[in-house]
Amino acid sequence: MQVEPGIQTVKSPKANMQQNSRWVSFTKELKRSKHYYLLMSPYMIIFFLFTVIPVVFSFALSFFYFNMLEFPRFVGWQNYSRLFLNDDIFMIALKNTLMFAVITGPVSYIACFVFAWIINELSPKVRAFMTLVFYAPSISGNVYFIWLIIFSGDSYGYLNGFLMKAGFILEPIQWLLNENYILWIVIIVQLWLSLGTSFLAFIAGLQTIDKSLIEAGAMDGIKNRWQELWYITLPSMRPQLMFGAVMQITTAFAVADISIALAGFPSVNYAAHTIVTHLMDFGTIRFELGYASAIATFLFLLMVGTNKLTQKMLRKIGE
């Protein structure tokens, strides 16, 4: 049935009442919680200005050619097709980043929890000291530069000196100039630095577990510590586990500083080149900001997808 031109449809009184009811309830909720929204507003304004808007602009700019000298020119999907079809260096960076994330992400995540679980069983003073010992490398700035001395390519490097003195090698190895070793060295250093915020979050989560749950679990048939861990401990600290997963995913995919400090920029044959260093190359050196935005958008989607997969896996804990 067609509506004749010029005749406007009128909403039913029931629809108007529902709309008014939603608006009234929203207004009441806003007035009732105005203090909470007021306290949240500084953070939300800063988050919106410096996170949401840049992400949106970066996504929009990825469809343009922009070199900071000329006005942006719309090129559609050209940046993305170039990224996956014509940029061989990006494919190397993608392979290195995925390899880095697959190894350092799960290993550091599990290591953070295992060390936190063990340290949590110690006395309060010993626990505080051990927490500082494990957490210190992640807050010591450029402390990873000590690894430059360890892997120095001359005979004064700690590793070369030890291997030569033990008779394993006859001459120094250029660890940071050999593409067969560079990526693995960066992975080792990252694992050493990985006991950071996630480690503290797990310590805090273990401290907040209700002891009565453990007692109730023992009465319900929990027979050992592993069952207690799976059915009580892990489900009780899901928020901390989720926070730690997000932090580890971000760290694993956003590696750049360690690679540049140890292997140079760019590294030998791009052996330690990552997506972030590729982004820095086009964004801060070549000033191809449209193409750099395409790289950033892909990295953002990769992180979001991995985060969703991790959330799905964490929901199965305790089942």
PDB file of C-alpha atoms in Angstrom:
ATOM      1  CA  MET A   1       0.000   0.000   0.000  1.00  0.00           C
ATOM      2  CA  GLN A   2       1.523   3.336  -1.061  1.00  0.00           C
ATOM      3  CA  VAL A   3       1.276   6.526   0.923  1.00  0.00           C
ATOM      4  CA  GLU A   4       0.099   9.524  -1.074  1.00  0.00           C
ATOM      5  CA  PRO A   5       2.586  12.421  -1.341  1.00  0.00           C
ATOM      6  CA  GLY A   6       2.110  15.168   1.180  1.00  0.00           C
ATOM      7  CA  ILE A   7       0.606  12.879   3.814  1.00  0.00           C
ATOM      8  CA  GLN A   8       2.856  12.547   6.876  1.00  0.00           C
ATOM      9  CA  THR A   9       2.828   9.443   9.029  1.00  0.00           C
ATOM     10  CA  VAL A  10       1.996  10.105  12.681  1.00  0.00           C
ATOM     11  CA  LYS A  11       3.613   8.142  15.470  1.00  0.00           C
ATOM     12  CA  SER A  12       1.255   6.220  17.663  1.00  0.00           C
ATOM     13  CA  PRO A  13       0.655   7.532  21.195  1.00  0.00           C
ATOM     14  CA  LYS A  14       2.218   4.331  22.567  1.00  0.00           C
ATOM     15  CA  ALA A  15       5.480   4.949  20.678  1.00  0.00           C
ATOM     16  CA  ASN A  16       5.578   8.550  21.905  1.00  0.00           C
ATOM     17  CA  MET A  17       4.997   7.400  25.474  1.00  0.00           C
ATOM     18  CA  GLN A  18       7.824   4.844  25.235  1.00  0.00           C
ATOM     19  CA  GLN A  19      10.193   7.458  23.839  1.00  0.00           C
ATOM     20  CA  ASN A  20       9.252   9.944  26.555  1.00  0.00           C
ATOM     21  CA  SER A  21       9.645   7.217  29.193  1.00  0.00           C
ATOM     22  CA  ARG A  22      13.170   6.409  27.994  1.00  0.00           C
ATOM     23  CA  TRP A  23      14.104  10.083  28.014  1.00  0.00           C
ATOM     24  CA  VAL A  24      12.680  10.590  31.515  1.00  0.00           C
ATOM     25  CA  SER A  25      14.518   7.525  32.865  1.00  0.00           C
ATOM     26  CA  PHE A  26      17.752   8.679  31.209  1.00  0.00           C
ATOM     27  CA  THR A  27      17.345  12.155  32.734  1.00  0.00           C
ATOM     28  CA  LYS A  28      16.668  10.702  36.177  1.00  0.00           C
ATOM     29  CA  GLU A  29      19.702   8.414  35.933  1.00  0.00           C
ATOM     30  CA  LEU A  30      21.857  11.363  34.823  1.00  0.00           C
ATOM     31  CA  LYS A  31      20.705  13.479  37.766  1.00  0.00           C
ATOM     32  CA  ARG A  32      21.100  10.634  40.241  1.00  0.00           C
ATOM     33  CA  SER A  33      24.652   9.814  39.091  1.00  0.00           C
ATOM     34  CA  LYS A  34      25.793  13.333  38.207  1.00  0.00           C
ATOM     35  CA  HIS A  35      28.617  13.225  40.730  1.00  0.00           C
ATOM     36  CA  TYR A  36      30.075  10.075  39.147  1.00  0.00           C
ATOM     37  CA  TYR A  37      29.873  11.563  35.652  1.00  0.00           C
ATOM     38  CA  LEU A  38      31.440  14.771  36.927  1.00  0.00           C
ATOM     39  CA  LEU A  39      34.378  12.875  38.402  1.00  0.00           C
ATOM     40  CA  MET A  40      34.762  10.820  35.212  1.00  0.00           C
ATOM     41  CA  SER A  41      34.534  13.805  32.879  1.00  0.00           C
ATOM     42  CA  PRO A  42      38.222  14.935  33.001  1.00  0.00           C
ATOM     43  CA  TYR A  43      39.460  11.486  32.076  1.00  0.00           C
ATOM     44  CA  MET A  44      36.756  10.970  29.438  1.00  0.00           C
ATOM     45  CA  ILE A  45      37.507  14.344  27.828  1.00  0.00           C
ATOM     46  CA  ILE A  46      41.245  13.587  27.695  1.00  0.00           C
ATOM     47  CA  PHE A  47      40.595  10.037  26.454  1.00  0.00           C
ATOM     48  CA  PHE A  48      38.253  11.300  23.743  1.00  0.00           C
ATOM     49  CA  LEU A  49      40.603  14.088  22.610  1.00  0.00           C
ATOM     50  CA  PHE A  50      43.851  12.125  22.621  1.00  0.00           C
ATOM     51  CA  THR A  51      42.692   8.565  21.851  1.00  0.00           C
ATOM     52  CA  VAL A  52      39.300   8.360  20.152  1.00  0.00           C
ATOM     53  CA  ILE A  53      39.723  11.338  17.804  1.00  0.00           C
ATOM     54  CA  PRO A  54      43.276  10.361  16.684  1.00  0.00           C
ATOM     55  CA  VAL A  55      42.142   6.798  15.966  1.00  0.00           C
ATOM     56  CA  VAL A  56      39.199   8.030  13.894  1.00  0.00           C
ATOM     57  CA  PHE A  57      41.365  10.541  12.016  1.00  0.00           C
ATOM     58  CA  SER A  58      44.034   7.888  11.408  1.00  0.00           C
ATOM     59  CA  PHE A  59      41.445   5.526   9.932  1.00  0.00           C
ATOM     60  CA  ALA A  60      40.085   8.276   7.689  1.00  0.00           C
ATOM     61  CA  LEU A  61      43.577   9.393   6.660  1.00  0.00           C
ATOM     62  CA  SER A  62      44.472   5.840   5.609  1.00  0.00           C
ATOM     63  CA  PHE A  63      42.335   6.373   2.486  1.00  0.00           C
ATOM     64  CA  PHE A  64      44.328   9.458   1.448  1.00  0.00           C
ATOM     65  CA  TYR A  65      47.780  10.261   0.143  1.00  0.00           C
ATOM     66  CA  PHE A  66      49.258  12.867   2.478  1.00  0.00           C
ATOM     67  CA  ASN A  67      52.880  13.977   2.766  1.00  0.00           C
ATOM     68  CA  MET A  68      52.380  17.061   5.014  1.00  0.00           C
ATOM     69  CA  LEU A  69      53.275  19.369   2.115  1.00  0.00           C
ATOM     70  CA  GLU A  70      50.339  18.838  -0.227  1.00  0.00           C
ATOM     71  CA  PHE A  71      46.650  18.786   0.518  1.00  0.00           C
ATOM     72  CA  PRO A  72      45.445  15.198   1.218  1.00  0.00           C
ATOM     73  CA  ARG A  73      44.395  13.382  -1.963  1.00  0.00           C
ATOM     74  CA  PHE A  74      41.826  10.596  -1.798  1.00  0.00           C
ATOM     75  CA  VAL A  75      43.214   7.285  -3.099  1.00  0.00           C
ATOM     76  CA  GLY A  76      40.669   4.806  -1.719  1.00  0.00           C
ATOM     77  CA  TRP A  77      42.046   1.347  -0.954  1.00  0.00           C
ATOM     78  CA  GLN A  78      45.352   2.034  -2.691  1.00  0.00           C
ATOM     79  CA  ASN A  79      47.316   2.270   0.577  1.00  0.00           C
ATOM     80  CA  TYR A  80      45.996  -1.095   1.733  1.00  0.00           C
ATOM     81  CA  SER A  81      46.630  -2.811  -1.595  1.00  0.00           C
ATOM     82  CA  ARG A  82      50.163  -1.434  -1.553  1.00  0.00           C
ATOM     83  CA  LEU A  83      50.563  -2.669   1.998  1.00  0.00           C
ATOM     84  CA  PHE A  84      49.767  -6.303   1.240  1.00  0.00           C
ATOM     85  CA  LEU A  85      50.710  -6.627  -2.442  1.00  0.00           C
ATOM     86  CA  ASN A  86      53.668  -4.324  -3.091  1.00  0.00           C
ATOM     87  CA  ASP A  87      55.463  -3.798   0.222  1.00  0.00           C
ATOM     88  CA  ASP A  88      57.841  -6.713   0.773  1.00  0.00           C
ATOM     89  CA  ILE A  89      59.363  -5.072   3.854  1.00  0.00           C
ATOM     90  CA  PHE A  90      55.946  -4.924   5.514  1.00  0.00           C
ATOM     91  CA  MET A  91      55.515  -8.669   5.025  1.00  0.00           C
ATOM     92  CA  ILE A  92      58.859  -9.212   6.774  1.00  0.00           C
ATOM     93  CA  ALA A  93      57.742  -6.884   9.571  1.00  0.00           C
ATOM     94  CA  LEU A  94      54.415  -8.721   9.845  1.00  0.00           C
ATOM     95  CA  LYS A  95      56.152 -12.101  10.079  1.00  0.00           C
ATOM     96  CA  ASN A  96      58.560 -10.819  12.738  1.00  0.00           C
ATOM     97  CA  THR A  97      55.754  -9.185  14.734  1.00  0.00           C
ATOM     98  CA  LEU A  98      53.559 -12.305  14.688  1.00  0.00           C
ATOM     99  CA  MET A  99      56.499 -14.496  15.668  1.00  0.00           C
ATOM    100  CA  PHE A 100      57.375 -12.059  18.429  1.00  0.00           C
ATOM    101  CA  ALA A 101      53.767 -11.902  19.680  1.00  0.00           C
ATOM    102  CA  VAL A 102      53.172 -15.667  19.551  1.00  0.00           C
ATOM    103  CA  ILE A 103      56.291 -16.342  21.635  1.00  0.00           C
ATOM    104  CA  THR A 104      56.532 -13.413  24.041  1.00  0.00           C
ATOM    105  CA  GLY A 105      52.794 -12.874  24.568  1.00  0.00           C
ATOM    106  CA  PRO A 106      51.773 -16.267  26.016  1.00  0.00           C
ATOM    107  CA  VAL A 107      55.152 -16.990  27.646  1.00  0.00           C
ATOM    108  CA  SER A 108      55.359 -13.641  29.447  1.00  0.00           C
ATOM    109  CA  TYR A 109      51.659 -13.810  30.399  1.00  0.00           C
ATOM    110  CA  ILE A 110      52.052 -17.269  31.939  1.00  0.00           C
ATOM    111  CA  ALA A 111      55.345 -16.271  33.560  1.00  0.00           C
ATOM    112  CA  CYS A 112      53.731 -13.199  35.137  1.00  0.00           C
ATOM    113  CA  PHE A 113      50.992 -15.326  36.685  1.00  0.00           C
ATOM    114  CA  VAL A 114      53.250 -18.185  37.809  1.00  0.00           C
ATOM    115  CA  PHE A 115      55.724 -15.856  39.517  1.00  0.00           C
ATOM    116  CA  ALA A 116      52.871 -13.884  41.090  1.00  0.00           C
ATOM    117  CA  TRP A 117      51.261 -17.119  42.314  1.00  0.00           C
ATOM    118  CA  ILE A 118      54.513 -18.340  43.860  1.00  0.00           C
ATOM    119  CA  ILE A 119      55.432 -14.994  45.432  1.00  0.00           C
ATOM    120  CA  ASN A 120      51.935 -14.636  46.874  1.00  0.00           C
ATOM    121  CA  GLU A 121      52.586 -17.661  49.106  1.00  0.00           C
ATOM    122  CA  LEU A 122      55.551 -15.974  50.813  1.00  0.00           C
ATOM    123  CA  SER A 123      55.483 -13.905  53.984  1.00  0.00           C
ATOM    124  CA  PRO A 124      54.491 -10.223  53.540  1.00  0.00           C
ATOM    125  CA  LYS A 125      58.019  -8.801  53.887  1.00  0.00           C
ATOM    126  CA  VAL A 126      59.602 -11.371  51.599  1.00  0.00           C
ATOM    127  CA  ARG A 127      56.720 -10.952  49.162  1.00  0.00           C
ATOM    128  CA  ALA A 128      57.246  -7.189  49.004  1.00  0.00           C
ATOM    129  CA  PHE A 129      60.986  -7.622  48.398  1.00  0.00           C
ATOM    130  CA  MET A 130      60.538 -10.279  45.685  1.00  0.00           C
ATOM    131  CA  THR A 131      57.864  -8.173  43.986  1.00  0.00           C
ATOM    132  CA  LEU A 132      60.330  -5.298  43.760  1.00  0.00           C
ATOM    133  CA  VAL A 133      63.048  -7.610  42.408  1.00  0.00           C
ATOM    134  CA  PHE A 134      60.835  -8.961  39.620  1.00  0.00           C
ATOM    135  CA  TYR A 135      59.172  -5.633  38.817  1.00  0.00           C
ATOM    136  CA  ALA A 136      62.324  -3.466  38.855  1.00  0.00           C
ATOM    137  CA  PRO A 137      63.512  -4.143  35.248  1.00  0.00           C
ATOM    138  CA  SER A 138      60.250  -2.881  33.773  1.00  0.00           C
ATOM    139  CA  ILE A 139      60.467   0.484  35.591  1.00  0.00           C
ATOM    140  CA  SER A 140      64.189   1.102  35.170  1.00  0.00           C
ATOM    141  CA  GLY A 141      63.962   2.993  31.900  1.00  0.00           C
ATOM    142  CA  ASN A 142      66.657   1.975  29.434  1.00  0.00           C
ATOM    143  CA  VAL A 143      68.036  -0.736  31.688  1.00  0.00           C
ATOM    144  CA  TYR A 144      67.917  -3.139  28.740  1.00  0.00           C
ATOM    145  CA  PHE A 145      71.034  -1.385  27.410  1.00  0.00           C
ATOM    146  CA  ILE A 146      72.982  -3.717  29.661  1.00  0.00           C
ATOM    147  CA  TRP A 147      72.216  -6.368  27.057  1.00  0.00           C
ATOM    148  CA  LEU A 148      74.343  -4.372  24.607  1.00  0.00           C
ATOM    149  CA  ILE A 149      77.319  -5.194  26.819  1.00  0.00           C
ATOM    150  CA  ILE A 150      76.312  -8.832  27.112  1.00  0.00           C
ATOM    151  CA  PHE A 151      75.922  -9.262  23.343  1.00  0.00           C
ATOM    152  CA  SER A 152      78.757  -6.947  22.327  1.00  0.00           C
ATOM    153  CA  GLY A 153      80.453  -8.142  19.153  1.00  0.00           C
ATOM    154  CA  ASP A 154      84.031  -7.897  20.491  1.00  0.00           C
ATOM    155  CA  SER A 155      85.928 -10.055  22.947  1.00  0.00           C
ATOM    156  CA  TYR A 156      84.925  -7.731  25.798  1.00  0.00           C
ATOM    157  CA  GLY A 157      81.287  -8.706  25.484  1.00  0.00           C
ATOM    158  CA  TYR A 158      80.220 -10.880  28.394  1.00  0.00           C
ATOM    159  CA  LEU A 159      78.788 -13.670  26.239  1.00  0.00           C
ATOM    160  CA  ASN A 160      81.691 -13.704  23.776  1.00  0.00           C
ATOM    161  CA  GLY A 161      84.216 -13.573  26.619  1.00  0.00           C
ATOM    162  CA  PHE A 162      82.578 -16.510  28.382  1.00  0.00           C
ATOM    163  CA  LEU A 163      82.303 -18.645  25.218  1.00  0.00           C
ATOM    164  CA  MET A 164      85.893 -17.914  24.195  1.00  0.00           C
ATOM    165  CA  LYS A 165      87.219 -18.640  27.672  1.00  0.00           C
ATOM    166  CA  ALA A 166      85.258 -21.894  27.797  1.00  0.00           C
ATOM    167  CA  GLY A 167      86.614 -22.881  24.391  1.00  0.00           C
ATOM    168  CA  PHE A 168      83.300 -22.974  22.540  1.00  0.00           C
ATOM    169  CA  ILE A 169      84.343 -20.337  19.980  1.00  0.00           C
ATOM    170  CA  LEU A 170      87.703 -19.068  18.732  1.00  0.00           C
ATOM    171  CA  GLU A 171      86.707 -15.539  17.713  1.00  0.00           C
ATOM    172  CA  PRO A 172      83.937 -13.124  18.744  1.00  0.00           C
ATOM    173  CA  ILE A 173      80.482 -13.431  17.199  1.00  0.00           C
ATOM    174  CA  GLN A 174      78.698 -10.315  15.955  1.00  0.00           C
ATOM    175  CA  TRP A 175      75.462 -11.152  17.762  1.00  0.00           C
ATOM    176  CA  LEU A 176      73.628  -7.917  16.937  1.00  0.00           C
ATOM    177  CA  LEU A 177      74.793  -7.816  13.318  1.00  0.00           C
ATOM    178  CA  ASN A 178      73.872 -11.387  12.426  1.00  0.00           C
ATOM    179  CA  GLU A 179      70.336 -11.776  11.156  1.00  0.00           C
ATOM    180  CA  ASN A 180      70.154 -15.317  12.538  1.00  0.00           C
ATOM    181  CA  TYR A 181      70.450 -14.082  16.128  1.00  0.00           C
ATOM    182  CA  ILE A 182      68.926 -10.600  16.239  1.00  0.00           C
ATOM    183  CA  LEU A 183      65.242 -11.473  16.543  1.00  0.00           C
ATOM    184  CA  TRP A 184      65.866 -14.116  19.208  1.00  0.00           C
ATOM    185  CA  ILE A 185      67.967 -11.686  21.236  1.00  0.00           C
ATOM    186  CA  VAL A 186      65.152  -9.115  21.115  1.00  0.00           C
ATOM    187  CA  ILE A 187      62.678 -11.805  22.206  1.00  0.00           C
ATOM    188  CA  ILE A 188      64.899 -12.776  25.170  1.00  0.00           C
ATOM    189  CA  VAL A 189      65.263  -9.159  26.299  1.00  0.00           C
ATOM    190  CA  GLN A 190      61.515  -8.564  25.989  1.00  0.00           C
ATOM    191  CA  LEU A 191      60.788 -11.636  28.108  1.00  0.00           C
ATOM    192  CA  TRP A 192      63.207 -10.284  30.714  1.00  0.00           C
ATOM    193  CA  LEU A 193      61.305  -6.991  30.775  1.00  0.00           C
ATOM    194  CA  SER A 194      57.833  -8.537  30.658  1.00  0.00           C
ATOM    195  CA  LEU A 195      57.219  -8.753  34.425  1.00  0.00           C
ATOM    196  CA  GLY A 196      55.618  -5.336  34.578  1.00  0.00           C
ATOM    197  CA  THR A 197      52.099  -4.066  35.111  1.00  0.00           C
ATOM    198  CA  SER A 198      50.504  -7.472  34.480  1.00  0.00           C
ATOM    199  CA  PHE A 199      52.663  -8.973  37.224  1.00  0.00           C
ATOM    200  CA  LEU A 200      51.464  -6.366  39.728  1.00  0.00           C
ATOM    201  CA  ALA A 201      47.840  -6.839  38.630  1.00  0.00           C
ATOM    202  CA  PHE A 202      48.098 -10.588  39.258  1.00  0.00           C
ATOM    203  CA  ILE A 203      49.666  -9.996  42.677  1.00  0.00           C
ATOM    204  CA  ALA A 204      46.782  -7.656  43.550  1.00  0.00           C
ATOM    205  CA  GLY A 205      44.211 -10.137  42.226  1.00  0.00           C
ATOM    206  CA  LEU A 206      45.636 -12.985  44.301  1.00  0.00           C
ATOM    207  CA  GLN A 207      45.561 -10.783  47.392  1.00  0.00           C
ATOM    208  CA  THR A 208      41.842 -10.043  46.995  1.00  0.00           C
ATOM    209  CA  ILE A 209      40.626 -13.653  46.707  1.00  0.00           C
ATOM    210  CA  ASP A 210      38.150 -14.485  49.462  1.00  0.00           C
ATOM    211  CA  LYS A 211      39.658 -17.205  51.664  1.00  0.00           C
ATOM    212  CA  SER A 212      36.183 -18.523  52.472  1.00  0.00           C
ATOM    213  CA  LEU A 213      35.852 -19.631  48.853  1.00  0.00           C
ATOM    214  CA  ILE A 214      38.873 -21.885  49.283  1.00  0.00           C
ATOM    215  CA  GLU A 215      37.414 -23.379  52.438  1.00  0.00           C
ATOM    216  CA  ALA A 216      34.059 -23.915  50.742  1.00  0.00           C
ATOM    217  CA  GLY A 217      35.797 -25.501  47.768  1.00  0.00           C
ATOM    218  CA  ALA A 218      37.598 -27.939  50.064  1.00  0.00           C
ATOM    219  CA  MET A 219      34.246 -28.987  51.491  1.00  0.00           C
ATOM    220  CA  ASP A 220      32.798 -29.371  47.977  1.00  0.00           C
ATOM    221  CA  GLY A 221      35.507 -31.743  46.761  1.00  0.00           C
ATOM    222  CA  ILE A 222      38.551 -29.660  45.804  1.00  0.00           C
ATOM    223  CA  LYS A 223      41.414 -32.081  46.454  1.00  0.00           C
ATOM    224  CA  ASN A 224      44.621 -30.327  45.399  1.00  0.00           C
ATOM    225  CA  ARG A 225      46.124 -26.933  44.545  1.00  0.00           C
ATOM    226  CA  TRP A 226      45.658 -27.405  40.802  1.00  0.00           C
ATOM    227  CA  GLN A 227      41.895 -27.856  41.187  1.00  0.00           C
ATOM    228  CA  GLU A 228      41.844 -24.889  43.547  1.00  0.00           C
ATOM    229  CA  LEU A 229      43.710 -22.847  40.932  1.00  0.00           C
ATOM    230  CA  TRP A 230      41.360 -23.768  38.073  1.00  0.00           C
ATOM    231  CA  TYR A 231      37.995 -23.667  39.847  1.00  0.00           C
ATOM    232  CA  ILE A 232      38.521 -20.930  42.459  1.00  0.00           C
ATOM    233  CA  THR A 233      41.647 -18.810  41.980  1.00  0.00           C
ATOM    234  CA  LEU A 234      41.456 -18.087  38.250  1.00  0.00           C
ATOM    235  CA  PRO A 235      37.659 -17.460  38.096  1.00  0.00           C
ATOM    236  CA  SER A 236      37.964 -15.112  41.088  1.00  0.00           C
ATOM    237  CA  MET A 237      40.522 -12.889  39.358  1.00  0.00           C
ATOM    238  CA  ARG A 238      39.044 -12.678  35.837  1.00  0.00           C
ATOM    239  CA  PRO A 239      39.260  -8.839  35.769  1.00  0.00           C
ATOM    240  CA  GLN A 240      42.986  -8.961  36.554  1.00  0.00           C
ATOM    241  CA  LEU A 241      43.515 -11.735  34.013  1.00  0.00           C
ATOM    242  CA  MET A 242      41.744  -9.682  31.361  1.00  0.00           C
ATOM    243  CA  PHE A 243      43.732  -6.566  32.211  1.00  0.00           C
ATOM    244  CA  GLY A 244      46.987  -8.524  32.093  1.00  0.00           C
ATOM    245  CA  ALA A 245      46.034 -10.034  28.730  1.00  0.00           C
ATOM    246  CA  VAL A 246      45.347  -6.596  27.237  1.00  0.00           C
ATOM    247  CA  MET A 247      48.665  -5.266  28.515  1.00  0.00           C
ATOM    248  CA  GLN A 248      50.622  -8.254  27.218  1.00  0.00           C
ATOM    249  CA  ILE A 249      48.927  -8.119  23.814  1.00  0.00           C
ATOM    250  CA  THR A 250      49.721  -4.416  23.496  1.00  0.00           C
ATOM    251  CA  THR A 251      53.338  -4.957  24.532  1.00  0.00           C
ATOM    252  CA  ALA A 252      53.816  -7.943  22.221  1.00  0.00           C
ATOM    253  CA  PHE A 253      52.484  -6.211  19.107  1.00  0.00           C
ATOM    254  CA  ALA A 254      53.931  -2.755  19.821  1.00  0.00           C
ATOM    255  CA  VAL A 255      57.584  -3.726  20.228  1.00  0.00           C
ATOM    256  CA  ALA A 256      59.909  -1.122  18.734  1.00  0.00           C
ATOM    257  CA  ASP A 257      62.234   0.570  21.246  1.00  0.00           C
ATOM    258  CA  ILE A 258      64.066  -2.619  22.183  1.00  0.00           C
ATOM    259  CA  SER A 259      64.513  -3.605  18.544  1.00  0.00           C
ATOM    260  CA  ILE A 260      65.889  -0.179  17.625  1.00  0.00           C
ATOM    261  CA  ALA A 261      68.194   0.010  20.656  1.00  0.00           C
ATOM    262  CA  LEU A 262      69.694  -3.436  20.161  1.00  0.00           C
ATOM    263  CA  ALA A 263      69.564  -4.049  16.414  1.00  0.00           C
ATOM    264  CA  GLY A 264      69.521  -0.512  14.999  1.00  0.00           C
ATOM    265  CA  PHE A 265      67.048   1.155  12.681  1.00  0.00           C
ATOM    266  CA  PRO A 266      66.715  -0.534  10.328  1.00  0.00           C
ATOM    267  CA  SER A 267      68.210  -3.805  11.493  1.00  0.00           C
ATOM    268  CA  VAL A 268      70.393  -5.992   9.288  1.00  0.00           C
ATOM    269  CA  ASN A 269      68.262  -7.247   6.374  1.00  0.00           C
ATOM    270  CA  TYR A 270      65.243  -6.111   8.431  1.00  0.00           C
ATOM    271  CA  ALA A 271      65.739  -9.174  10.650  1.00  0.00           C
ATOM    272  CA  ALA A 272      64.236  -7.398  13.691  1.00  0.00           C
ATOM    273  CA  HIS A 273      61.911  -5.090  11.750  1.00  0.00           C
ATOM    274  CA  THR A 274      58.386  -4.918  13.232  1.00  0.00           C
ATOM    275  CA  ILE A 275      55.114  -3.303  12.243  1.00  0.00           C
ATOM    276  CA  VAL A 276      55.721  -0.405  14.640  1.00  0.00           C
ATOM    277  CA  THR A 277      59.230   0.283  13.288  1.00  0.00           C
ATOM    278  CA  HIS A 278      57.770   0.117   9.771  1.00  0.00           C
ATOM    279  CA  LEU A 279      55.141   2.626  10.883  1.00  0.00           C
ATOM    280  CA  MET A 280      57.844   4.886  12.320  1.00  0.00           C
ATOM    281  CA  ASP A 281      59.787   4.641   9.056  1.00  0.00           C
ATOM    282  CA  PHE A 282      56.922   5.914   6.917  1.00  0.00           C
ATOM    283  CA  GLY A 283      55.397   8.227   9.501  1.00  0.00           C
ATOM    284  CA  THR A 284      58.412  10.049  10.971  1.00  0.00           C
ATOM    285  CA  ILE A 285      61.116   9.673   8.310  1.00  0.00           C
ATOM    286  CA  ARG A 286      59.405   9.523   4.914  1.00  0.00           C
ATOM    287  CA  PHE A 287      56.324  11.507   6.059  1.00  0.00           C
ATOM    288  CA  GLU A 288      53.931   9.358   4.020  1.00  0.00           C
ATOM    289  CA  LEU A 289      51.244   9.836   6.630  1.00  0.00           C
ATOM    290  CA  GLY A 290      48.420   8.272   4.624  1.00  0.00           C
ATOM    291  CA  TYR A 291      50.361   5.056   4.189  1.00  0.00           C
ATOM    292  CA  ALA A 292      51.516   5.173   7.821  1.00  0.00           C
ATOM    293  CA  SER A 293      47.875   5.525   8.886  1.00  0.00           C
ATOM    294  CA  ALA A 294      47.022   2.389   6.913  1.00  0.00           C
ATOM    295  CA  ILE A 295      49.762   0.517   8.790  1.00  0.00           C
ATOM    296  CA  ALA A 296      48.469   1.868  12.117  1.00  0.00           C
ATOM    297  CA  THR A 297      44.894   0.892  11.260  1.00  0.00           C
ATOM    298  CA  PHE A 298      45.929  -2.652  10.391  1.00  0.00           C
ATOM    299  CA  LEU A 299      47.895  -2.929  13.646  1.00  0.00           C
ATOM    300  CA  PHE A 300      44.911  -1.614  15.600  1.00  0.00           C
ATOM    301  CA  LEU A 301      42.574  -4.182  14.027  1.00  0.00           C
ATOM    302  CA  LEU A 302      45.123  -6.931  14.665  1.00  0.00           C
ATOM    303  CA  MET A 303      45.279  -6.002  18.349  1.00  0.00           C
ATOM    304  CA  VAL A 304      41.492  -5.802  18.662  1.00  0.00           C
ATOM    305  CA  GLY A 305      41.018  -9.191  17.009  1.00  0.00           C
ATOM    306  CA  THR A 306      43.620 -10.819  19.247  1.00  0.00           C
ATOM    307  CA  ASN A 307      42.042  -9.195  22.286  1.00  0.00           C
ATOM    308  CA  LYS A 308      38.597 -10.555  21.379  1.00  0.00           C
ATOM    309  CA  LEU A 309      40.029 -14.047  20.913  1.00  0.00           C
ATOM    310  CA  THR A 310      41.778 -13.822  24.283  1.00  0.00           C
ATOM    311  CA  GLN A 311      38.576 -12.682  26.006  1.00  0.00           C
ATOM    312  CA  LYS A 312      36.729 -15.651  24.537  1.00  0.00           C
ATOM    313  CA  MET A 313      39.385 -18.023  25.865  1.00  0.00           C
ATOM    314  CA  LEU A 314      39.440 -16.452  29.332  1.00  0.00           C
ATOM    315  CA  ARG A 315      35.652 -16.872  29.675  1.00  0.00           C
ATOM    316  CA  LYS A 316      36.153 -20.651  29.594  1.00  0.00           C
ATOM    317  CA  ILE A 317      38.303 -20.620  32.729  1.00  0.00           C
ATOM    318  CA  GLY A 318      36.738 -22.693  35.467  1.00  0.00           C
ATOM    319  CA  GLU A 319      34.236 -24.460  33.201  1.00  0.00           C
TER     320      GLU A 319
END
